[in-house]
Short mmCIF file of C-alpha atoms and ligand atoms in Angstrom, two decimals:
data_model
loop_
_atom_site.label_atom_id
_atom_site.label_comp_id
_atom_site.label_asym_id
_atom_site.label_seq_id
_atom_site.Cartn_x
_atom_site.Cartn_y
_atom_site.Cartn_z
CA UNK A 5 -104.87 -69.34 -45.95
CA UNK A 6 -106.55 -66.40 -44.91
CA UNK A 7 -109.57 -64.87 -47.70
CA UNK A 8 -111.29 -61.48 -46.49
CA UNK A 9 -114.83 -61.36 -46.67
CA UNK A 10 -115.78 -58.48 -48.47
CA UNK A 11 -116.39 -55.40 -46.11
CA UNK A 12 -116.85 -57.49 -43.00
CA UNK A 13 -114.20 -56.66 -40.18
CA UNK A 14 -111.62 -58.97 -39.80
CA UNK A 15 -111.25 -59.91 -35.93
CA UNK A 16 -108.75 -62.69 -34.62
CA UNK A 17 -108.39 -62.15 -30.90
CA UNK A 18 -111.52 -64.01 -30.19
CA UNK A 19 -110.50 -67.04 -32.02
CA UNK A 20 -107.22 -67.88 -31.40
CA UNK A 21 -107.44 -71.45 -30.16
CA UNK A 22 -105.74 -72.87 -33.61
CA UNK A 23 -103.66 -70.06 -33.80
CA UNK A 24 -100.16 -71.34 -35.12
CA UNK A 25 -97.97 -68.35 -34.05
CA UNK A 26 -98.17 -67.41 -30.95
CA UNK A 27 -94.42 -66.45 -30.93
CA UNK A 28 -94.97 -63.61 -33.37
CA UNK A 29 -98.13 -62.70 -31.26
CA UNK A 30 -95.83 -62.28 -27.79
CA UNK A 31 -93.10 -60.44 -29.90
CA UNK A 32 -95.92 -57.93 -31.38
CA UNK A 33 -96.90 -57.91 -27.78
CA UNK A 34 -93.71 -57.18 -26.64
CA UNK A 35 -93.43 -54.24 -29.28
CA UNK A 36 -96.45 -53.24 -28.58
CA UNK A 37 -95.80 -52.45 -24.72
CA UNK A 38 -92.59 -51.15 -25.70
CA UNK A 39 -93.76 -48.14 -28.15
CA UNK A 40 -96.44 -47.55 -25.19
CA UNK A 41 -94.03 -46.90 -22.24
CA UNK A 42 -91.82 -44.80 -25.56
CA UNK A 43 -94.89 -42.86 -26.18
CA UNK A 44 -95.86 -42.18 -22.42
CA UNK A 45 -92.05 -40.60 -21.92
CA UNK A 46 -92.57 -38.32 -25.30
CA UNK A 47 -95.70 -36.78 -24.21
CA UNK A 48 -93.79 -35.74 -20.90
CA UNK A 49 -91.02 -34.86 -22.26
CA UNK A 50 -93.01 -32.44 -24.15
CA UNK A 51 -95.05 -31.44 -21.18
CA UNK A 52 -91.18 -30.87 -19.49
CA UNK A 53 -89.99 -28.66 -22.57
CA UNK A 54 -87.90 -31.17 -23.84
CA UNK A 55 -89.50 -32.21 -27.10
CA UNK A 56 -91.42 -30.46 -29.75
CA UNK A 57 -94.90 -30.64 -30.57
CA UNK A 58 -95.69 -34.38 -30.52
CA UNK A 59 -98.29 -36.84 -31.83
CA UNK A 60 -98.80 -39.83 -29.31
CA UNK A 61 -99.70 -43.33 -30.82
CA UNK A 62 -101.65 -44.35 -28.17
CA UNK A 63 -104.66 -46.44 -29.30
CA UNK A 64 -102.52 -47.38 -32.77
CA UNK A 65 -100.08 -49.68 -31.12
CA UNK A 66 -101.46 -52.58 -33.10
CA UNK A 67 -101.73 -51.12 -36.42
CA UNK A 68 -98.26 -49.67 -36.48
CA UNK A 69 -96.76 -52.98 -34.84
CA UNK A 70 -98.49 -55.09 -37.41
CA UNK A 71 -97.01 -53.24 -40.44
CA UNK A 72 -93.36 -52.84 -39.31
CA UNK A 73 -93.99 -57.10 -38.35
CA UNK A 74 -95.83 -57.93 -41.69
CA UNK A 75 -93.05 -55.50 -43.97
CA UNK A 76 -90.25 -57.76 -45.20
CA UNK A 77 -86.55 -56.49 -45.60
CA UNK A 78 -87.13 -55.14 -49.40
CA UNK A 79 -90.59 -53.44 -48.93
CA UNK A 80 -90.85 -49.88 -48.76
CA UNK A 81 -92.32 -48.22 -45.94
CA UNK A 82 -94.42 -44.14 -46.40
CA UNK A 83 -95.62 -43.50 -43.06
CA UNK A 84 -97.88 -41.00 -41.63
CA UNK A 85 -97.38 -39.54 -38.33
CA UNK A 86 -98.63 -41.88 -35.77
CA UNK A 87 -96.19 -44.92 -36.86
CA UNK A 88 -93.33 -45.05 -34.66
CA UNK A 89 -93.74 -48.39 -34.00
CA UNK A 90 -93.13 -49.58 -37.21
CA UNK A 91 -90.60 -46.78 -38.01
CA UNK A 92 -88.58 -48.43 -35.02
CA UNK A 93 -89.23 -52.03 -36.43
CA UNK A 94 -88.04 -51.29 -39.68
CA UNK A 95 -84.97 -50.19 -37.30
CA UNK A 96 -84.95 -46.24 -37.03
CA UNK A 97 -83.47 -45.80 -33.23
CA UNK A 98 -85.71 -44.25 -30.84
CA UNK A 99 -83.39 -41.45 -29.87
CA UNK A 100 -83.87 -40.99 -33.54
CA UNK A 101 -87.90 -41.04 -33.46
CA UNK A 102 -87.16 -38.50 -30.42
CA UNK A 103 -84.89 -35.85 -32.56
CA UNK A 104 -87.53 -36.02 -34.87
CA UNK A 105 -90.17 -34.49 -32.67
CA UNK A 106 -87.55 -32.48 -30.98
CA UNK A 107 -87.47 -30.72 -34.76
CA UNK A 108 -84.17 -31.97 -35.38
CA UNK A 109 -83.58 -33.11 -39.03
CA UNK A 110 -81.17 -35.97 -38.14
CA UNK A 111 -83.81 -37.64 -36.32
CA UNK A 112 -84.93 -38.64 -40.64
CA UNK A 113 -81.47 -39.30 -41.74
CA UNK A 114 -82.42 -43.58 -41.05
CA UNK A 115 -79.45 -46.23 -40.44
CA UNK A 116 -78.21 -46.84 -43.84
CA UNK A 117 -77.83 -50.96 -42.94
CA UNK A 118 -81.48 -51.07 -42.19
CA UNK A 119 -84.86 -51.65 -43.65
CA UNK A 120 -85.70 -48.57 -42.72
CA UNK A 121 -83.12 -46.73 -45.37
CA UNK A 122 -85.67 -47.66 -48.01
CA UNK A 123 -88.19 -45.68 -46.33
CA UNK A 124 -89.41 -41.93 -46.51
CA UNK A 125 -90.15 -39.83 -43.41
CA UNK A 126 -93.44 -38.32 -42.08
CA UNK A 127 -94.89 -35.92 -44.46
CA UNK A 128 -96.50 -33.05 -42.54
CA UNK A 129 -99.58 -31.79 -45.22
CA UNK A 130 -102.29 -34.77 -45.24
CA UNK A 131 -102.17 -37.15 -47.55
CA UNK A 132 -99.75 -35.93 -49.59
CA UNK A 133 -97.21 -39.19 -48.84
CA UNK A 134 -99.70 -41.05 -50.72
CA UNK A 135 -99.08 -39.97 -54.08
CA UNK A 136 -95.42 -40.39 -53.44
CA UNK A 137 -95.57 -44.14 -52.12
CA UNK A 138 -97.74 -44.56 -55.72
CA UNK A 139 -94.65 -43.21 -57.18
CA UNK A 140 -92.19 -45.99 -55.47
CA UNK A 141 -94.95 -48.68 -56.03
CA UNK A 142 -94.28 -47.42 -60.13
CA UNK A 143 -91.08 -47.90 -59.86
CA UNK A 144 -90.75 -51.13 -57.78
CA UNK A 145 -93.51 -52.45 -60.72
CA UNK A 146 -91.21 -51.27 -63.25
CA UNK A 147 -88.04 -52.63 -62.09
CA UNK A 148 -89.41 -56.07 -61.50
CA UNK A 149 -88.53 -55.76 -58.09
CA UNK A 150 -90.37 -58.61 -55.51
CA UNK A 151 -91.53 -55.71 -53.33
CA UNK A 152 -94.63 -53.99 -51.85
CA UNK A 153 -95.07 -50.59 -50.34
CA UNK A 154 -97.26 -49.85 -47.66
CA UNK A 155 -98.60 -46.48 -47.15
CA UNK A 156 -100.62 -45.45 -44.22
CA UNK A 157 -103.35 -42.43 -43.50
CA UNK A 158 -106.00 -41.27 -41.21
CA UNK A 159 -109.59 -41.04 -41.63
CA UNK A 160 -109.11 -37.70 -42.87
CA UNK A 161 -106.55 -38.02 -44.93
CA UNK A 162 -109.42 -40.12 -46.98
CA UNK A 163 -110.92 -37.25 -47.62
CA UNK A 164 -108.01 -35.42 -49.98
CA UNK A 165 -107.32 -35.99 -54.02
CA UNK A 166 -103.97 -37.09 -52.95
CA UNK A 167 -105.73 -40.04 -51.61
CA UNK A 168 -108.53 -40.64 -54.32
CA UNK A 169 -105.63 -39.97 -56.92
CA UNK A 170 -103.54 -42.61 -55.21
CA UNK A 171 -106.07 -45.18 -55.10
CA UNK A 172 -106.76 -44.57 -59.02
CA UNK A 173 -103.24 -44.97 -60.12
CA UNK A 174 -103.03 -47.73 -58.17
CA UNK A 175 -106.30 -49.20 -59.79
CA UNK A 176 -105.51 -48.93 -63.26
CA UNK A 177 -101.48 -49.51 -63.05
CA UNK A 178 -102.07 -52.62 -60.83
CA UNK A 179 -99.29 -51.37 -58.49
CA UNK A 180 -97.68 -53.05 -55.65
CA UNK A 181 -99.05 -50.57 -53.12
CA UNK A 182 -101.07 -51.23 -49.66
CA UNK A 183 -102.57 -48.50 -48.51
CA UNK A 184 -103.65 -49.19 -44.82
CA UNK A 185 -106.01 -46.32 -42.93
CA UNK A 186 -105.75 -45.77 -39.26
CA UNK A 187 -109.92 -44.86 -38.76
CA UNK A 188 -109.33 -43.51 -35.41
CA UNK A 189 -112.89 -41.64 -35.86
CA UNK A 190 -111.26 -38.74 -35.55
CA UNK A 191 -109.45 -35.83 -37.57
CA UNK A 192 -108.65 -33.30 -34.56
CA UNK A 193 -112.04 -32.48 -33.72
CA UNK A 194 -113.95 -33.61 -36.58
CA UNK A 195 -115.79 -37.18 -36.00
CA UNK A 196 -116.10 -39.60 -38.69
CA UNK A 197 -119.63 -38.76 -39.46
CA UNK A 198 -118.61 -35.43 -40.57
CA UNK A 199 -116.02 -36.81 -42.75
CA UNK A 200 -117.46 -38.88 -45.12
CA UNK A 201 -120.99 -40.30 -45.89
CA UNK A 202 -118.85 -43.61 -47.76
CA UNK A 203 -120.52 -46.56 -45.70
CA UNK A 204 -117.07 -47.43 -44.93
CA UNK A 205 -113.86 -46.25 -45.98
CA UNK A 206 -113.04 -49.53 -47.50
CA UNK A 207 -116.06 -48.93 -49.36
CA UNK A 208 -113.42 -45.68 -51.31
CA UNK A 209 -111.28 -48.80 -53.07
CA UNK A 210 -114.84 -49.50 -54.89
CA UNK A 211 -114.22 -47.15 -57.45
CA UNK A 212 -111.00 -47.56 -58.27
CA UNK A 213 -110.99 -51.34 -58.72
CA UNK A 214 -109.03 -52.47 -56.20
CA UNK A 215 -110.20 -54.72 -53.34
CA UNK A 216 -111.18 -52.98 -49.63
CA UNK A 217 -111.05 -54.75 -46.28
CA UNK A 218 -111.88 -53.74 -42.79
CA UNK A 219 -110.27 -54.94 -40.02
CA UNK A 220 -110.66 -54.43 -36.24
CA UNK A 221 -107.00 -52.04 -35.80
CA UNK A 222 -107.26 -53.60 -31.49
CA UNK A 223 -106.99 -56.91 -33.29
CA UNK A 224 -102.86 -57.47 -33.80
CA UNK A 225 -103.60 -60.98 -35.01
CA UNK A 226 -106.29 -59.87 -37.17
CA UNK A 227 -104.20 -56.93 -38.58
CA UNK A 228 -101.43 -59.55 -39.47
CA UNK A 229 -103.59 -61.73 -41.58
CA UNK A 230 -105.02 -58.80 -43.19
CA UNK A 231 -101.74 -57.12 -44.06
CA UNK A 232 -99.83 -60.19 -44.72
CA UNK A 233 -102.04 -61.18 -47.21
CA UNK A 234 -101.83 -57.74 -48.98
CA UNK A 235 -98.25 -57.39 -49.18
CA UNK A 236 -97.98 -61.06 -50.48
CA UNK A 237 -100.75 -59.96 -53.26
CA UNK A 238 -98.60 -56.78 -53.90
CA UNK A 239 -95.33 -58.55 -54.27
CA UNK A 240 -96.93 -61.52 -56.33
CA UNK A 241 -97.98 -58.58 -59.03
CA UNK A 242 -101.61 -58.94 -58.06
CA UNK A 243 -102.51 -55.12 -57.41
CA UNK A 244 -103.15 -52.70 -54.64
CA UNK A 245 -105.42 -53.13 -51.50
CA UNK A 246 -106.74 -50.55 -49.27
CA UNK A 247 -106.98 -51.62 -45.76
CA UNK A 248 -109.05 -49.44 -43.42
CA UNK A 249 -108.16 -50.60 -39.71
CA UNK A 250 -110.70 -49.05 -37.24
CA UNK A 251 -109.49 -48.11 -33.72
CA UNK A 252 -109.81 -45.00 -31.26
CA UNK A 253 -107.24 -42.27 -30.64
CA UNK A 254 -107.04 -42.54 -26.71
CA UNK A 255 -104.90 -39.58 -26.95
CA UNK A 256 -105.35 -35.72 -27.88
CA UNK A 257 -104.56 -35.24 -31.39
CA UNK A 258 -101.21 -34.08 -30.42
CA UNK A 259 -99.76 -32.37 -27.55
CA UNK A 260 -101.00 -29.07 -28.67
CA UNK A 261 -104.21 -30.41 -28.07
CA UNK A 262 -107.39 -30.76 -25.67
CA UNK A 263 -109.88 -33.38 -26.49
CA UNK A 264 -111.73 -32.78 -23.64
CA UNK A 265 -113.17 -29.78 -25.39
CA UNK A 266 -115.11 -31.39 -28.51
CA UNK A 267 -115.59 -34.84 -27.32
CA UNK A 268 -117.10 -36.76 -24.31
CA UNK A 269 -115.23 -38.60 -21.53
CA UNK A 270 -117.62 -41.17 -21.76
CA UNK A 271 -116.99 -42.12 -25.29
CA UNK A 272 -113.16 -42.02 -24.23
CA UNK A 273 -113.89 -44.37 -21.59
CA UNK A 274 -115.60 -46.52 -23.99
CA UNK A 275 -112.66 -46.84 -26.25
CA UNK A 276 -110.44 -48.04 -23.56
CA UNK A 277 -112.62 -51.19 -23.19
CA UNK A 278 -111.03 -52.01 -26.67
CA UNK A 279 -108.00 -50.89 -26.60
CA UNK A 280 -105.41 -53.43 -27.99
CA UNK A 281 -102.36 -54.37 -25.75
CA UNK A 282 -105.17 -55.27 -22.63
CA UNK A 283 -106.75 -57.32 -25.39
CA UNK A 284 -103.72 -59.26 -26.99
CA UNK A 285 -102.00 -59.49 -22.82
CA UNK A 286 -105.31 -61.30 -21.98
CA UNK A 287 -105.77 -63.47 -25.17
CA UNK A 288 -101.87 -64.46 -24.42
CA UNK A 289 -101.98 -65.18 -20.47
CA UNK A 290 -105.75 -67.25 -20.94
CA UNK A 291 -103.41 -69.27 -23.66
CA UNK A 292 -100.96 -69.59 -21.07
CA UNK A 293 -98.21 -67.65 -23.35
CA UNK A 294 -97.69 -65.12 -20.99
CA UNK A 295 -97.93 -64.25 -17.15
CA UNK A 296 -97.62 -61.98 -14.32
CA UNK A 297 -93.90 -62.14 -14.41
CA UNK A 298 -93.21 -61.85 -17.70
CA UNK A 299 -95.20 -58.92 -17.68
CA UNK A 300 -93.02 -57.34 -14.61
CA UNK A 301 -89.80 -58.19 -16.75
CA UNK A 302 -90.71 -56.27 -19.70
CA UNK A 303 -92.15 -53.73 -18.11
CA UNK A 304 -88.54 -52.61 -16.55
CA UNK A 305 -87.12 -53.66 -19.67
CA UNK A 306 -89.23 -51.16 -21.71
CA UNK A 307 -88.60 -48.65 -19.19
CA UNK A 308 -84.55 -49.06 -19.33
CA UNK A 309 -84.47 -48.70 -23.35
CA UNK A 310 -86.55 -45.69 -23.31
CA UNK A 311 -84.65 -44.25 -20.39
CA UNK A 312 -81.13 -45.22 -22.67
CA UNK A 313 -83.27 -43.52 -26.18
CA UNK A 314 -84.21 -40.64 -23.86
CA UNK A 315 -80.31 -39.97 -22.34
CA UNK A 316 -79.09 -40.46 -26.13
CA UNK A 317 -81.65 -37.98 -27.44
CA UNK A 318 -80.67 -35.50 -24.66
CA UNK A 319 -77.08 -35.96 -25.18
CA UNK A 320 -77.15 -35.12 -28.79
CA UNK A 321 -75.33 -31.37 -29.24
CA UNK A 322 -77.80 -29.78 -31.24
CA UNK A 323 -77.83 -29.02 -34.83
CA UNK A 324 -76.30 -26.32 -36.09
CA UNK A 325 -77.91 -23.40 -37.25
CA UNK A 326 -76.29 -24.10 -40.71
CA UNK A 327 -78.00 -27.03 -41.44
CA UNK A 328 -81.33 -25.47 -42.27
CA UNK A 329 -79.65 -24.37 -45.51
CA UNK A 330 -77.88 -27.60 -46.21
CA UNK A 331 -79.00 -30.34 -48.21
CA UNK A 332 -81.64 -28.45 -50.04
CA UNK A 333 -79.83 -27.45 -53.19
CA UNK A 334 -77.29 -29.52 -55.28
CA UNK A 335 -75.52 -26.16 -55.26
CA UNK A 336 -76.03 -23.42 -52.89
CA UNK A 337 -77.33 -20.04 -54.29
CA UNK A 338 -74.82 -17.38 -54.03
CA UNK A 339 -77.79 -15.56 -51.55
CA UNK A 340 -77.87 -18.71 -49.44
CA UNK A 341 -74.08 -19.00 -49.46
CA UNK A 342 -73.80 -15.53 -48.24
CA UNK A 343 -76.53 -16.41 -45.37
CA UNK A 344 -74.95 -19.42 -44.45
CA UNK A 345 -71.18 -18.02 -43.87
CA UNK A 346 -72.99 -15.88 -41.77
CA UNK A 347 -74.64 -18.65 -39.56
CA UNK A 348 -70.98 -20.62 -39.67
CA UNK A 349 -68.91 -17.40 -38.36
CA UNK A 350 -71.80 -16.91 -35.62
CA UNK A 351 -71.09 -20.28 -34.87
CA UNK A 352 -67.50 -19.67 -34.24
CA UNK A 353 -65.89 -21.21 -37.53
CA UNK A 354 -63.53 -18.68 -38.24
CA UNK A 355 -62.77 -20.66 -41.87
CA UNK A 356 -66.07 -20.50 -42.80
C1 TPP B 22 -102.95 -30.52 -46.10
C2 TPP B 22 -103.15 -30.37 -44.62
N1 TPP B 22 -104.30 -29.82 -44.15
C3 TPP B 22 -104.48 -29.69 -42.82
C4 TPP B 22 -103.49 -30.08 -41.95
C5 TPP B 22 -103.71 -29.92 -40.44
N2 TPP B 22 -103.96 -31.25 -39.87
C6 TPP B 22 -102.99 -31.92 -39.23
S1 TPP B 22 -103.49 -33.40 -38.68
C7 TPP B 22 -105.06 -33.17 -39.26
C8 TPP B 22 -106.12 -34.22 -39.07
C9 TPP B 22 -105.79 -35.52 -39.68
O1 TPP B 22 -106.69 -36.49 -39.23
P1 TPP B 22 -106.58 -37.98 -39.66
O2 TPP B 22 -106.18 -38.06 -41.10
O3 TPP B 22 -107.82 -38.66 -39.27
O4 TPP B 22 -105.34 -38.51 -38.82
P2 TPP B 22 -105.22 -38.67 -37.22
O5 TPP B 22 -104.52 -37.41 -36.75
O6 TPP B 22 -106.59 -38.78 -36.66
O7 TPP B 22 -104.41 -39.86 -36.96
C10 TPP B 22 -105.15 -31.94 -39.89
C11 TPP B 22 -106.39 -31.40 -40.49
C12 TPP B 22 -102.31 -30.63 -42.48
N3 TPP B 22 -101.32 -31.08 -41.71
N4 TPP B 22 -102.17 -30.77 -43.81
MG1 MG B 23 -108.17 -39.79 -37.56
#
């Protein structure tokens, strides 16, 4: 049974000799590769015109696999931006991750038959999902319910009340709430020094009684162990963790972005030394769990149900210009109504 150490990063890849699972390791690889070849085709879709303003995963593969592997059925999942692995493990459709970042609402309207209909979307202002996934943890805590939520952040995200407030409630109410951090030592262009003189961000849970771990976020086994054991100490009723997983963000901060400008290529080129599907592919074929043509196989087969997410996404009519009022108001303002018989007759409903 894994114990944390106190502050010490967790790593797994290096030991996995006794490692009993090394199905769920090739399915997390699997995943893993998958959201990579996803991610590749939505930054040029973007670069092609096709796709809004979009933030690429790449360097969080592991982190966001590990959650959407380690959340069970009756969890509750608050994302932040970077998670579209686990978004599509808890089963949101890629097309549907796509319409998303194509700034199309339906893209957050999730399957009602899966896991992923007890989840919220991405939250735009920093931080500000935390204080809402404190809310469900309330709730679930209240209810009795044998359920966890897991939240998730970035470095400087750590940095906002919402997140301090979060971690207090959490403290004090003993609620069934992870809270994992995605240190990719950077907030745009702001480095991790700059952000916080904490001597970890683990360190933050200090003061507000609740127990901190760091965990290598290359490490997929590591992050398992680490988030497993959290979400079994939520459910169990025995309070909230904060997890701080450190990795790199390999990519700009989103498309609207240039690295290049603030930080060096040599500390890029660093970061790719570690970055965590080489790792996990490596740690798997010196096991002898995977191999050259395995890895050929998955590679098309990645590429075919991104190519089938991409043609559904394009496919899609889009919305109409009378959503945008929709769903906000129980009732409709008599303003708004006026505004939004407009938009239907410009549409061409001549009932509207
Ligand atoms: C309240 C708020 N302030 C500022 C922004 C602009 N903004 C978007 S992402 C970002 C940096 C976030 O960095 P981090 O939390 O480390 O996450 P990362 O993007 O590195 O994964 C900022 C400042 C915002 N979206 N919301
Ligand atoms: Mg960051």
């Amino acid at each position: 049974m894994f114990m944390p150490e106190p502050y010490q990063i967790h790593q797994r890849l290096d030991a996995l000799a006794d490692c009993p699972h090394w199905q769920r390791l090739t399915e997390g690889y699997r995943n893993m590769q998958l959201i990579r070849t996803f991610d590749k085709k939505a930054v040029n879709l973007q670069r092609t015109g096709q796709l809004g303003t979009y933030a690429s995963c790449l360097g969080a593969e592991a982190i966001a696999t590990a959650g959407g592997m380690a959340l069970a059925r009756e969890d509750y999942f608050v994302p932040y931006y970077r998670d579209h692995a686990t978004q599509y493990l808890r089963g949101v459709p890629l097309y549907q991750i796509l319409q998303y970042w194509g700034g199309d609402e339906r893209g957050n309207a999730f399957p009602a038959d899966t896991p992923a209909s007890r989840d919220l979307p991405n939250c735009v202002p920093i931080a500000t999902q935390l204080p809402q996934a404190a809310g469900i943890a309330t709730k679930a805590k209240l209810t009795h319910e044998h359920a966890a939520v897991l939240a998730t952040c970035g470095d400087g995200a750590t940095s906002r009340g919402d997140f301090y407030e979060t971690l207090n409630v959490a403290g004090v109410w003993q609620l069934p709430l992870v809270v994992m951090v995605n240190n990719n030592q950077w907030a745009i262009s702001v480095p991790g020094q700059l952000q916080t003189a904490s001597r970890s961000i683990a360190h933050k849970a200090e003061a507000a009684g609740i127990e901190g771990i760091r965990v290598d976020g290359n490490d997929l086994p590591a992050l398992l162990e680490v988030l497993d054991y959290a979400l079994d100490k939520a459910r169990h009723g025995k309070g909230a963790t904060l997890v701080e997983a450190i990795s790199y963000r390999l990519s700009d901060h989103t498309t609207a972005d240039d690295a290049s400008r603030y930080r060096k290529a040599s500390e890029l080129h660093t970061a790719w030394q570690h970055e965590p599907i080489a790792r996990l592919r490596q740690a798997l074929v010196n096991a002898r769990q995977w191999d050259a043509e395995q890895e050929t196989l998955w590679q098309q087969h990645c590429r075919d149900v991104v190519d089938d997410a991409v043609k559904t996404y394009l496919e899609h009519p889009p919305q109409v210009p009378a959503d945008m009022l929709d769903h906000l108001y129980a009732t409709l303002p008599a303003s708004l109504g006026r505004q939004r018989k407009t938009l239907s007759r410009q549409q061409g409903d001549p009932h509207a």
